[in-house]
Amino acid sequence: MLRTAVIAVGTLLLLPLFLAGQGMADRAKAPDDARAYILWPPNGTVINGGKFWVRMGLQNMGIAPAGISHADTGHHHLLIDTELTNPDEPIPNDKQHLHFGAGQTEARLELPPGTHTLQMVLGDADHIPHNPPVMSEKVTITVR
């Protein structure tokens, strides 16, 4: 009886670790040669007035709207002045994490004066980064 109770308690204690591992296994696999990049603006650009176009690119993968699951596809997310904190969770949707779930590859932005970073991250149908994450280099811009 005591042995059964110990096994049951041990199983309950290990269950969260098992389930956390399952989340990682569910991430969509990205091709080894997949590459994301920001076409515009290039690193170091100075933008007068704060309004500008961001153009995002993707190589060796395709674009599919959010909610549509196809192998080797995803949709763009633009991180502004932030980092990708946990690739095992959906990318947040807020002012620092812009979602382009309709499959857009460009967007008109307006940022306040100052120095800003931009980084594009590809998300799967459920906004979760691929495994490994497909993300651009960070671009730093200055808005005057």
Short mmCIF file of N, CA, C and O in Angstrom, two decimals:
data_model
loop_
_atom_site.label_atom_id
_atom_site.label_comp_id
_atom_site.label_asym_id
_atom_site.label_seq_id
_atom_site.Cartn_x
_atom_site.Cartn_y
_atom_site.Cartn_z
N MET A 1 0.81 -1.19 0.00
CA MET A 1 0.00 0.00 0.00
C MET A 1 0.86 1.26 0.00
O MET A 1 0.61 2.19 -0.77
N LEU A 2 1.90 1.26 0.87
CA LEU A 2 2.78 2.43 0.94
C LEU A 2 3.54 2.60 -0.37
O LEU A 2 3.68 3.71 -0.88
N ARG A 3 3.96 1.48 -0.97
CA ARG A 3 4.68 1.53 -2.24
C ARG A 3 3.79 2.14 -3.34
O ARG A 3 4.22 2.98 -4.13
N THR A 4 2.53 1.77 -3.39
CA THR A 4 1.59 2.31 -4.36
C THR A 4 1.40 3.80 -4.16
O THR A 4 1.37 4.58 -5.12
N ALA A 5 1.32 4.25 -2.91
CA ALA A 5 1.16 5.68 -2.61
C ALA A 5 2.40 6.45 -3.04
O ALA A 5 2.29 7.55 -3.59
N VAL A 6 3.59 5.90 -2.81
CA VAL A 6 4.83 6.57 -3.20
C VAL A 6 4.91 6.69 -4.72
O VAL A 6 5.27 7.74 -5.26
N ILE A 7 4.53 5.64 -5.43
CA ILE A 7 4.54 5.67 -6.90
C ILE A 7 3.54 6.71 -7.40
O ILE A 7 3.83 7.49 -8.31
N ALA A 8 2.36 6.76 -6.80
CA ALA A 8 1.34 7.72 -7.22
C ALA A 8 1.81 9.15 -6.99
O ALA A 8 1.67 10.02 -7.87
N VAL A 9 2.40 9.43 -5.84
CA VAL A 9 2.89 10.77 -5.54
C VAL A 9 4.04 11.12 -6.49
O VAL A 9 4.11 12.23 -7.03
N GLY A 10 4.94 10.18 -6.73
CA GLY A 10 6.05 10.42 -7.65
C GLY A 10 5.56 10.72 -9.05
O GLY A 10 6.07 11.63 -9.72
N THR A 11 4.55 10.02 -9.49
CA THR A 11 3.97 10.26 -10.81
C THR A 11 3.37 11.66 -10.88
O THR A 11 3.56 12.38 -11.87
N LEU A 12 2.66 12.06 -9.85
CA LEU A 12 2.07 13.40 -9.83
C LEU A 12 3.14 14.49 -9.84
O LEU A 12 2.98 15.54 -10.46
N LEU A 13 4.24 14.25 -9.15
CA LEU A 13 5.33 15.24 -9.12
C LEU A 13 6.04 15.34 -10.47
O LEU A 13 6.50 16.41 -10.85
N LEU A 14 6.13 14.24 -11.20
CA LEU A 14 6.84 14.24 -12.48
C LEU A 14 5.94 14.62 -13.66
O LEU A 14 6.43 14.98 -14.72
N LEU A 15 4.63 14.60 -13.47
CA LEU A 15 3.70 14.90 -14.55
C LEU A 15 3.93 16.28 -15.18
O LEU A 15 3.97 16.40 -16.41
N PRO A 16 4.13 17.36 -14.40
CA PRO A 16 4.37 18.66 -15.03
C PRO A 16 5.62 18.66 -15.91
O PRO A 16 5.64 19.29 -16.96
N LEU A 17 6.67 17.95 -15.52
CA LEU A 17 7.87 17.88 -16.34
C LEU A 17 7.58 17.15 -17.65
O LEU A 17 8.05 17.55 -18.72
N PHE A 18 6.81 16.09 -17.58
CA PHE A 18 6.44 15.36 -18.79
C PHE A 18 5.61 16.23 -19.72
O PHE A 18 5.86 16.30 -20.92
N LEU A 19 4.63 16.94 -19.18
CA LEU A 19 3.77 17.78 -20.00
C LEU A 19 4.54 18.94 -20.60
O LEU A 19 4.31 19.33 -21.74
N ALA A 20 5.49 19.50 -19.87
CA ALA A 20 6.33 20.59 -20.41
C ALA A 20 7.12 20.08 -21.60
O ALA A 20 7.27 20.75 -22.61
N GLY A 21 7.63 18.88 -21.51
CA GLY A 21 8.36 18.29 -22.62
C GLY A 21 7.47 18.05 -23.82
O GLY A 21 7.90 18.15 -24.96
N GLN A 22 6.21 17.74 -23.58
CA GLN A 22 5.28 17.52 -24.68
C GLN A 22 5.07 18.79 -25.49
O GLN A 22 4.92 18.76 -26.69
N GLY A 23 5.05 19.96 -24.83
CA GLY A 23 4.88 21.23 -25.53
C GLY A 23 5.98 21.46 -26.54
O GLY A 23 5.77 21.92 -27.64
N MET A 24 7.22 21.14 -26.16
CA MET A 24 8.33 21.33 -27.07
C MET A 24 8.22 20.40 -28.26
O MET A 24 8.55 20.76 -29.36
N ALA A 25 7.74 19.18 -28.02
CA ALA A 25 7.63 18.22 -29.12
C ALA A 25 6.58 18.63 -30.13
O ALA A 25 6.63 18.25 -31.27
N ASP A 26 5.61 19.44 -29.71
CA ASP A 26 4.52 19.85 -30.58
C ASP A 26 4.87 21.04 -31.48
O ASP A 26 4.09 21.39 -32.34
N ARG A 27 6.02 21.68 -31.26
CA ARG A 27 6.40 22.81 -32.10
C ARG A 27 6.65 22.33 -33.52
O ARG A 27 7.24 21.28 -33.75
N ALA A 28 6.19 23.13 -34.48
CA ALA A 28 6.37 22.78 -35.90
C ALA A 28 7.86 22.82 -36.24
O ALA A 28 8.57 23.75 -35.84
N LYS A 29 8.32 21.84 -36.95
CA LYS A 29 9.73 21.77 -37.34
C LYS A 29 9.97 22.72 -38.50
O LYS A 29 9.20 22.81 -39.43
N ALA A 30 11.08 23.45 -38.41
CA ALA A 30 11.51 24.35 -39.49
C ALA A 30 12.63 23.69 -40.28
O ALA A 30 13.47 23.00 -39.69
N PRO A 31 12.66 23.88 -41.59
CA PRO A 31 13.79 23.35 -42.37
C PRO A 31 15.11 23.96 -41.88
O PRO A 31 15.14 25.11 -41.42
N ASP A 32 16.17 23.20 -41.96
CA ASP A 32 17.48 23.66 -41.50
C ASP A 32 17.94 24.93 -42.22
O ASP A 32 18.66 25.73 -41.64
N ASP A 33 17.52 25.09 -43.48
CA ASP A 33 18.00 26.24 -44.26
C ASP A 33 16.99 27.39 -44.30
O ASP A 33 17.15 28.33 -45.08
N ALA A 34 15.97 27.36 -43.43
CA ALA A 34 14.99 28.45 -43.39
C ALA A 34 15.65 29.71 -42.85
O ALA A 34 16.49 29.66 -41.96
N ARG A 35 15.24 30.85 -43.43
CA ARG A 35 15.84 32.13 -43.03
C ARG A 35 14.78 33.22 -43.10
O ARG A 35 14.04 33.31 -44.07
N ALA A 36 14.71 34.02 -42.06
CA ALA A 36 13.83 35.19 -42.02
C ALA A 36 14.70 36.43 -42.02
O ALA A 36 15.81 36.43 -41.49
N TYR A 37 14.18 37.50 -42.63
CA TYR A 37 14.97 38.73 -42.69
C TYR A 37 14.04 39.93 -42.85
O TYR A 37 12.89 39.79 -43.26
N ILE A 38 14.57 41.09 -42.50
CA ILE A 38 13.85 42.34 -42.70
C ILE A 38 14.48 43.02 -43.91
O ILE A 38 15.68 43.32 -43.92
N LEU A 39 13.68 43.21 -44.96
CA LEU A 39 14.15 43.86 -46.18
C LEU A 39 14.31 45.36 -45.98
O LEU A 39 15.24 45.98 -46.48
N TRP A 40 13.33 45.96 -45.30
CA TRP A 40 13.35 47.40 -45.05
C TRP A 40 12.71 47.65 -43.71
O TRP A 40 11.70 47.04 -43.40
N PRO A 41 13.27 48.48 -42.87
CA PRO A 41 14.45 49.30 -43.08
C PRO A 41 15.73 48.52 -42.75
O PRO A 41 15.71 47.63 -41.90
N PRO A 42 16.83 48.87 -43.42
CA PRO A 42 18.09 48.22 -43.07
C PRO A 42 18.62 48.72 -41.72
O PRO A 42 18.23 49.78 -41.23
N ASN A 43 19.50 47.94 -41.14
CA ASN A 43 20.11 48.29 -39.86
C ASN A 43 20.77 49.67 -39.95
O ASN A 43 21.46 49.97 -40.92
N GLY A 44 20.54 50.51 -38.94
CA GLY A 44 21.16 51.82 -38.88
C GLY A 44 20.38 52.93 -39.56
O GLY A 44 20.81 54.08 -39.56
N THR A 45 19.23 52.63 -40.13
CA THR A 45 18.43 53.64 -40.83
C THR A 45 17.94 54.72 -39.87
O THR A 45 17.53 54.43 -38.75
N VAL A 46 17.99 55.96 -40.33
CA VAL A 46 17.40 57.09 -39.60
C VAL A 46 16.12 57.47 -40.33
O VAL A 46 16.13 57.71 -41.54
N ILE A 47 15.03 57.49 -39.59
CA ILE A 47 13.72 57.76 -40.17
C ILE A 47 13.20 59.08 -39.62
O ILE A 47 13.09 59.25 -38.39
N ASN A 48 12.89 60.00 -40.51
CA ASN A 48 12.34 61.28 -40.10
C ASN A 48 10.82 61.20 -40.06
O ASN A 48 10.20 60.72 -41.01
N GLY A 49 10.23 61.64 -38.97
CA GLY A 49 8.77 61.70 -38.87
C GLY A 49 8.13 60.49 -38.22
O GLY A 49 6.98 60.55 -37.82
N GLY A 50 8.81 59.38 -38.13
CA GLY A 50 8.29 58.23 -37.41
C GLY A 50 7.43 57.26 -38.18
O GLY A 50 7.19 56.15 -37.74
N LYS A 51 6.95 57.64 -39.38
CA LYS A 51 6.13 56.72 -40.18
C LYS A 51 7.01 56.07 -41.24
O LYS A 51 7.76 56.75 -41.95
N PHE A 52 6.89 54.75 -41.37
CA PHE A 52 7.70 54.03 -42.35
C PHE A 52 7.10 52.66 -42.62
O PHE A 52 6.26 52.16 -41.87
N TRP A 53 7.55 52.07 -43.72
CA TRP A 53 7.15 50.71 -44.08
C TRP A 53 8.17 49.71 -43.56
O TRP A 53 9.37 49.96 -43.64
N VAL A 54 7.69 48.59 -43.05
CA VAL A 54 8.55 47.46 -42.72
C VAL A 54 8.21 46.38 -43.74
O VAL A 54 7.04 46.06 -43.96
N ARG A 55 9.25 45.85 -44.38
CA ARG A 55 9.07 44.76 -45.35
C ARG A 55 9.84 43.54 -44.87
O ARG A 55 11.05 43.64 -44.62
N MET A 56 9.13 42.42 -44.74
CA MET A 56 9.70 41.21 -44.16
C MET A 56 9.85 40.12 -45.22
O MET A 56 8.99 39.99 -46.09
N GLY A 57 10.92 39.36 -45.12
CA GLY A 57 11.18 38.31 -46.09
C GLY A 57 11.39 36.96 -45.43
O GLY A 57 11.70 36.87 -44.24
N LEU A 58 11.25 35.93 -46.25
CA LEU A 58 11.36 34.56 -45.77
C LEU A 58 11.95 33.70 -46.88
O LEU A 58 11.56 33.84 -48.05
N GLN A 59 12.87 32.84 -46.53
CA GLN A 59 13.53 31.98 -47.52
C GLN A 59 13.38 30.52 -47.09
O GLN A 59 13.55 30.19 -45.91
N ASN A 60 13.06 29.66 -48.04
CA ASN A 60 12.94 28.22 -47.85
C ASN A 60 11.78 27.80 -46.95
O ASN A 60 11.79 26.71 -46.38
N MET A 61 10.81 28.68 -46.81
CA MET A 61 9.54 28.37 -46.16
C MET A 61 8.47 29.20 -46.85
O MET A 61 8.80 30.10 -47.62
N GLY A 62 7.22 28.93 -46.57
CA GLY A 62 6.13 29.67 -47.18
C GLY A 62 5.28 30.38 -46.14
O GLY A 62 5.41 30.15 -44.94
N ILE A 63 4.41 31.25 -46.63
CA ILE A 63 3.50 32.00 -45.76
C ILE A 63 2.12 31.36 -45.80
O ILE A 63 1.62 31.02 -46.87
N ALA A 64 1.54 31.18 -44.62
CA ALA A 64 0.15 30.71 -44.50
C ALA A 64 -0.50 31.53 -43.40
O ALA A 64 0.14 31.85 -42.40
N PRO A 65 -1.75 31.89 -43.56
CA PRO A 65 -2.44 32.68 -42.52
C PRO A 65 -2.49 31.94 -41.18
O PRO A 65 -2.42 30.70 -41.14
N ALA A 66 -2.65 32.69 -40.12
CA ALA A 66 -2.82 32.09 -38.80
C ALA A 66 -4.01 31.14 -38.84
O ALA A 66 -5.00 31.38 -39.52
N GLY A 67 -3.90 30.04 -38.13
CA GLY A 67 -4.96 29.05 -38.09
C GLY A 67 -4.88 28.01 -39.19
O GLY A 67 -5.57 27.00 -39.15
N ILE A 68 -4.03 28.24 -40.19
CA ILE A 68 -3.85 27.27 -41.29
C ILE A 68 -2.53 26.55 -41.08
O ILE A 68 -1.47 27.18 -41.04
N SER A 69 -2.59 25.25 -40.93
CA SER A 69 -1.39 24.47 -40.63
C SER A 69 -0.94 23.67 -41.85
O SER A 69 -1.65 22.75 -42.28
N HIS A 70 0.18 24.07 -42.42
CA HIS A 70 0.82 23.34 -43.52
C HIS A 70 2.29 23.20 -43.17
O HIS A 70 2.88 24.10 -42.55
N ALA A 71 2.90 22.10 -43.58
CA ALA A 71 4.33 21.91 -43.32
C ALA A 71 5.14 23.04 -43.94
O ALA A 71 4.81 23.54 -45.03
N ASP A 72 6.17 23.47 -43.23
CA ASP A 72 7.12 24.48 -43.71
C ASP A 72 6.47 25.82 -44.04
O ASP A 72 6.88 26.51 -44.97
N THR A 73 5.43 26.19 -43.29
CA THR A 73 4.80 27.50 -43.47
C THR A 73 4.59 28.16 -42.11
O THR A 73 4.69 27.51 -41.06
N GLY A 74 4.30 29.44 -42.15
CA GLY A 74 3.99 30.20 -40.95
C GLY A 74 3.60 31.61 -41.35
O GLY A 74 3.40 31.90 -42.53
N HIS A 75 3.49 32.48 -40.37
CA HIS A 75 3.18 33.89 -40.65
C HIS A 75 4.08 34.77 -39.78
O HIS A 75 4.59 34.35 -38.75
N HIS A 76 4.26 36.00 -40.24
CA HIS A 76 5.19 36.92 -39.61
C HIS A 76 4.66 37.52 -38.31
O HIS A 76 3.46 37.78 -38.17
N HIS A 77 5.59 37.76 -37.39
CA HIS A 77 5.36 38.52 -36.16
C HIS A 77 6.53 39.49 -36.07
O HIS A 77 7.68 39.11 -36.29
N LEU A 78 6.25 40.73 -35.74
CA LEU A 78 7.31 41.73 -35.61
C LEU A 78 7.46 42.11 -34.15
O LEU A 78 6.49 42.56 -33.52
N LEU A 79 8.67 41.92 -33.63
CA LEU A 79 8.97 42.29 -32.25
C LEU A 79 9.61 43.67 -32.26
O LEU A 79 10.60 43.89 -32.98
N ILE A 80 9.05 44.59 -31.50
CA ILE A 80 9.54 45.96 -31.44
C ILE A 80 10.07 46.23 -30.04
O ILE A 80 9.32 46.13 -29.05
N ASP A 81 11.35 46.53 -29.96
CA ASP A 81 12.00 46.86 -28.68
C ASP A 81 11.82 45.78 -27.63
O ASP A 81 11.63 46.07 -26.44
N THR A 82 11.85 44.52 -28.04
CA THR A 82 11.69 43.41 -27.10
C THR A 82 12.41 42.18 -27.64
O THR A 82 12.92 42.18 -28.75
N GLU A 83 12.40 41.12 -26.85
CA GLU A 83 13.02 39.84 -27.20
C GLU A 83 11.96 38.74 -27.28
O GLU A 83 10.90 38.86 -26.66
N LEU A 84 12.28 37.68 -27.98
CA LEU A 84 11.46 36.48 -27.92
C LEU A 84 11.81 35.79 -26.60
O LEU A 84 12.94 35.34 -26.42
N THR A 85 10.87 35.76 -25.68
CA THR A 85 11.20 35.28 -24.33
C THR A 85 11.07 33.77 -24.18
O THR A 85 11.87 33.15 -23.50
N ASN A 86 10.06 33.16 -24.80
CA ASN A 86 9.88 31.72 -24.65
C ASN A 86 9.37 31.12 -25.96
O ASN A 86 8.18 31.24 -26.27
N PRO A 87 10.25 30.47 -26.72
CA PRO A 87 9.82 29.93 -28.01
C PRO A 87 8.83 28.77 -27.91
O PRO A 87 8.28 28.35 -28.92
N ASP A 88 8.57 28.27 -26.71
CA ASP A 88 7.61 27.18 -26.53
C ASP A 88 6.18 27.67 -26.31
O ASP A 88 5.28 26.87 -26.19
N GLU A 89 6.01 28.99 -26.23
CA GLU A 89 4.68 29.56 -25.99
C GLU A 89 4.28 30.44 -27.16
O GLU A 89 5.12 30.95 -27.88
N PRO A 90 2.97 30.66 -27.34
CA PRO A 90 2.53 31.57 -28.40
C PRO A 90 3.13 32.97 -28.21
O PRO A 90 3.30 33.44 -27.09
N ILE A 91 3.44 33.61 -29.33
CA ILE A 91 3.97 34.97 -29.29
C ILE A 91 2.84 35.88 -28.81
O ILE A 91 1.72 35.81 -29.34
N PRO A 92 3.10 36.73 -27.81
CA PRO A 92 2.04 37.63 -27.33
C PRO A 92 1.54 38.54 -28.46
O PRO A 92 2.21 38.71 -29.47
N ASN A 93 0.38 39.13 -28.26
CA ASN A 93 -0.20 40.06 -29.22
C ASN A 93 -0.42 41.38 -28.49
O ASN A 93 -1.42 41.55 -27.79
N ASP A 94 0.54 42.31 -28.65
CA ASP A 94 0.45 43.61 -28.01
C ASP A 94 1.25 44.62 -28.83
O ASP A 94 1.66 44.30 -29.95
N LYS A 95 1.49 45.80 -28.28
CA LYS A 95 2.17 46.86 -29.03
C LYS A 95 3.62 46.52 -29.37
O LYS A 95 4.20 47.11 -30.27
N GLN A 96 4.22 45.58 -28.64
CA GLN A 96 5.60 45.18 -28.91
C GLN A 96 5.69 43.89 -29.71
O GLN A 96 6.78 43.51 -30.13
N HIS A 97 4.60 43.21 -29.91
CA HIS A 97 4.55 41.95 -30.65
C HIS A 97 3.40 42.06 -31.66
O HIS A 97 2.26 41.75 -31.34
N LEU A 98 3.71 42.49 -32.87
CA LEU A 98 2.67 42.68 -33.88
C LEU A 98 2.49 41.38 -34.67
O LEU A 98 3.47 40.78 -35.12
N HIS A 99 1.24 40.99 -34.87
CA HIS A 99 0.90 39.76 -35.59
C HIS A 99 0.43 40.11 -37.00
O HIS A 99 -0.37 41.03 -37.17
N PHE A 100 0.90 39.34 -37.96
CA PHE A 100 0.46 39.50 -39.34
C PHE A 100 -0.17 38.18 -39.79
O PHE A 100 0.31 37.51 -40.69
N GLY A 101 -1.26 37.85 -39.11
CA GLY A 101 -1.92 36.56 -39.29
C GLY A 101 -2.65 36.37 -40.59
O GLY A 101 -3.08 35.26 -40.89
N ALA A 102 -2.80 37.42 -41.39
CA ALA A 102 -3.44 37.25 -42.70
C ALA A 102 -2.40 36.93 -43.78
O ALA A 102 -2.74 36.79 -44.94
N GLY A 103 -1.14 36.82 -43.36
CA GLY A 103 -0.08 36.49 -44.31
C GLY A 103 0.63 37.71 -44.87
O GLY A 103 1.36 37.60 -45.84
N GLN A 104 0.44 38.88 -44.25
CA GLN A 104 1.08 40.09 -44.75
C GLN A 104 2.61 39.98 -44.66
O GLN A 104 3.13 39.37 -43.74
N THR A 105 3.27 40.61 -45.61
CA THR A 105 4.73 40.64 -45.62
C THR A 105 5.27 42.06 -45.48
O THR A 105 6.48 42.26 -45.50
N GLU A 106 4.38 43.03 -45.35
CA GLU A 106 4.79 44.40 -45.11
C GLU A 106 3.72 45.11 -44.30
O GLU A 106 2.55 44.70 -44.29
N ALA A 107 4.15 46.18 -43.62
CA ALA A 107 3.21 46.94 -42.79
C ALA A 107 3.73 48.36 -42.62
O ALA A 107 4.93 48.60 -42.62
N ARG A 108 2.82 49.28 -42.49
CA ARG A 108 3.17 50.68 -42.23
C ARG A 108 3.14 50.87 -40.72
O ARG A 108 2.14 50.56 -40.06
N LEU A 109 4.25 51.34 -40.17
CA LEU A 109 4.37 51.56 -38.73
C LEU A 109 4.59 53.02 -38.42
O LEU A 109 5.08 53.78 -39.27
N GLU A 110 4.30 53.38 -37.20
CA GLU A 110 4.66 54.69 -36.69
C GLU A 110 5.22 54.49 -35.29
O GLU A 110 4.57 53.92 -34.43
N LEU A 111 6.47 54.96 -35.10
CA LEU A 111 7.13 54.84 -33.80
C LEU A 111 7.52 56.21 -33.29
O LEU A 111 7.81 57.11 -34.09
N PRO A 112 7.58 56.38 -31.99
CA PRO A 112 7.97 57.67 -31.42
C PRO A 112 9.47 57.92 -31.63
O PRO A 112 10.23 56.97 -31.90
N PRO A 113 9.90 59.17 -31.49
CA PRO A 113 11.34 59.46 -31.63
C PRO A 113 12.17 58.62 -30.66
O PRO A 113 11.74 58.32 -29.55
N GLY A 114 13.35 58.24 -31.13
CA GLY A 114 14.26 57.45 -30.30
C GLY A 114 14.86 56.31 -31.09
O GLY A 114 14.64 56.17 -32.29
N THR A 115 15.62 55.49 -30.40
CA THR A 115 16.24 54.31 -31.00
C THR A 115 15.34 53.10 -30.74
O THR A 115 14.86 52.91 -29.62
N HIS A 116 15.11 52.31 -31.78
CA HIS A 116 14.22 51.16 -31.68
C HIS A 116 14.86 49.94 -32.33
O HIS A 116 15.66 50.08 -33.26
N THR A 117 14.48 48.75 -31.85
CA THR A 117 14.90 47.51 -32.49
C THR A 117 13.68 46.82 -33.09
O THR A 117 12.58 46.89 -32.55
N LEU A 118 13.91 46.17 -34.22
CA LEU A 118 12.88 45.40 -34.92
C LEU A 118 13.43 44.00 -35.16
O LEU A 118 14.60 43.85 -35.55
N GLN A 119 12.62 43.00 -34.95
CA GLN A 119 13.01 41.63 -35.26
C GLN A 119 11.78 40.86 -35.69
O GLN A 119 10.73 40.91 -35.04
N MET A 120 11.90 40.13 -36.79
CA MET A 120 10.79 39.34 -37.30
C MET A 120 10.95 37.89 -36.83
O MET A 120 12.05 37.35 -36.86
N VAL A 121 9.84 37.32 -36.36
CA VAL A 121 9.81 35.92 -35.93
C VAL A 121 8.66 35.25 -36.66
O VAL A 121 7.54 35.76 -36.67
N LEU A 122 8.92 34.09 -37.24
CA LEU A 122 7.87 33.34 -37.91
C LEU A 122 7.14 32.49 -36.87
O LEU A 122 7.77 31.84 -36.04
N GLY A 123 5.81 32.53 -36.91
CA GLY A 123 5.01 31.71 -36.02
C GLY A 123 4.19 30.71 -36.82
O GLY A 123 3.87 30.94 -37.98
N ASP A 124 3.85 29.59 -36.20
CA ASP A 124 3.04 28.58 -36.87
C ASP A 124 1.57 28.99 -36.83
O ASP A 124 1.23 30.12 -36.48
N ALA A 125 0.69 28.08 -37.17
CA ALA A 125 -0.75 28.38 -37.22
C ALA A 125 -1.28 28.89 -35.89
O ALA A 125 -2.23 29.66 -35.84
N ASP A 126 -0.62 28.50 -34.79
CA ASP A 126 -1.05 28.90 -33.45
C ASP A 126 -0.15 29.98 -32.83
O ASP A 126 -0.14 30.16 -31.62
N HIS A 127 0.65 30.67 -33.66
CA HIS A 127 1.53 31.77 -33.22
C HIS A 127 2.72 31.28 -32.39
O HIS A 127 3.33 32.07 -31.67
N ILE A 128 3.05 30.02 -32.47
CA ILE A 128 4.19 29.48 -31.73
C ILE A 128 5.40 29.43 -32.67
O ILE A 128 5.28 28.94 -33.80
N PRO A 129 6.55 29.91 -32.23
CA PRO A 129 7.75 29.84 -33.08
C PRO A 129 8.08 28.39 -33.46
O PRO A 129 7.81 27.46 -32.70
N HIS A 130 8.68 28.24 -34.62
CA HIS A 130 9.07 26.91 -35.10
C HIS A 130 10.25 26.38 -34.30
O HIS A 130 10.85 27.07 -33.49
N ASN A 131 10.58 25.14 -34.57
CA ASN A 131 11.71 24.49 -33.92
C ASN A 131 12.73 24.08 -34.98
O ASN A 131 12.45 23.17 -35.75
N PRO A 132 13.88 24.75 -35.06
CA PRO A 132 14.30 25.91 -34.28
C PRO A 132 13.57 27.17 -34.74
O PRO A 132 13.03 27.21 -35.85
N PRO A 133 13.56 28.23 -33.89
CA PRO A 133 12.89 29.47 -34.28
C PRO A 133 13.47 30.04 -35.58
O PRO A 133 14.68 30.03 -35.78
N VAL A 134 12.57 30.50 -36.44
CA VAL A 134 12.98 31.16 -37.69
C VAL A 134 12.80 32.65 -37.42
O VAL A 134 11.67 33.13 -37.33
N MET A 135 13.91 33.36 -37.27
CA MET A 135 13.84 34.76 -36.90
C MET A 135 14.96 35.54 -37.57
O MET A 135 16.02 35.01 -37.84
N SER A 136 14.66 36.81 -37.83
CA SER A 136 15.64 37.68 -38.49
C SER A 136 16.67 38.16 -37.48
O SER A 136 16.50 38.04 -36.26
N GLU A 137 17.73 38.74 -38.02
CA GLU A 137 18.66 39.49 -37.18
C GLU A 137 17.90 40.71 -36.69
O GLU A 137 16.97 41.19 -37.33
N LYS A 138 18.32 41.26 -35.55
CA LYS A 138 17.70 42.50 -35.07
C LYS A 138 18.19 43.66 -35.92
O LYS A 138 19.35 43.73 -36.30
N VAL A 139 17.28 44.56 -36.22
CA VAL A 139 17.58 45.79 -36.95
C VAL A 139 17.38 46.93 -35.95
O VAL A 139 16.36 46.99 -35.28
N THR A 140 18.36 47.82 -35.88
CA THR A 140 18.24 49.00 -35.03
C THR A 140 18.03 50.22 -35.91
O THR A 140 18.76 50.42 -36.88
N ILE A 141 17.00 50.99 -35.58
CA ILE A 141 16.70 52.22 -36.33
C ILE A 141 16.60 53.39 -35.37
O ILE A 141 16.40 53.20 -34.16
N THR A 142 16.73 54.58 -35.90
CA THR A 142 16.55 55.79 -35.11
C THR A 142 15.44 56.61 -35.75
O THR A 142 15.46 56.86 -36.95
N VAL A 143 14.46 57.00 -34.94
CA VAL A 143 13.36 57.84 -35.40
C VAL A 143 13.60 59.25 -34.87
O VAL A 143 13.85 59.43 -33.68
N ARG A 144 13.53 60.22 -35.78
CA ARG A 144 13.68 61.63 -35.37
C ARG A 144 12.37 62.36 -35.47
O ARG A 144 11.54 62.10 -36.25
#
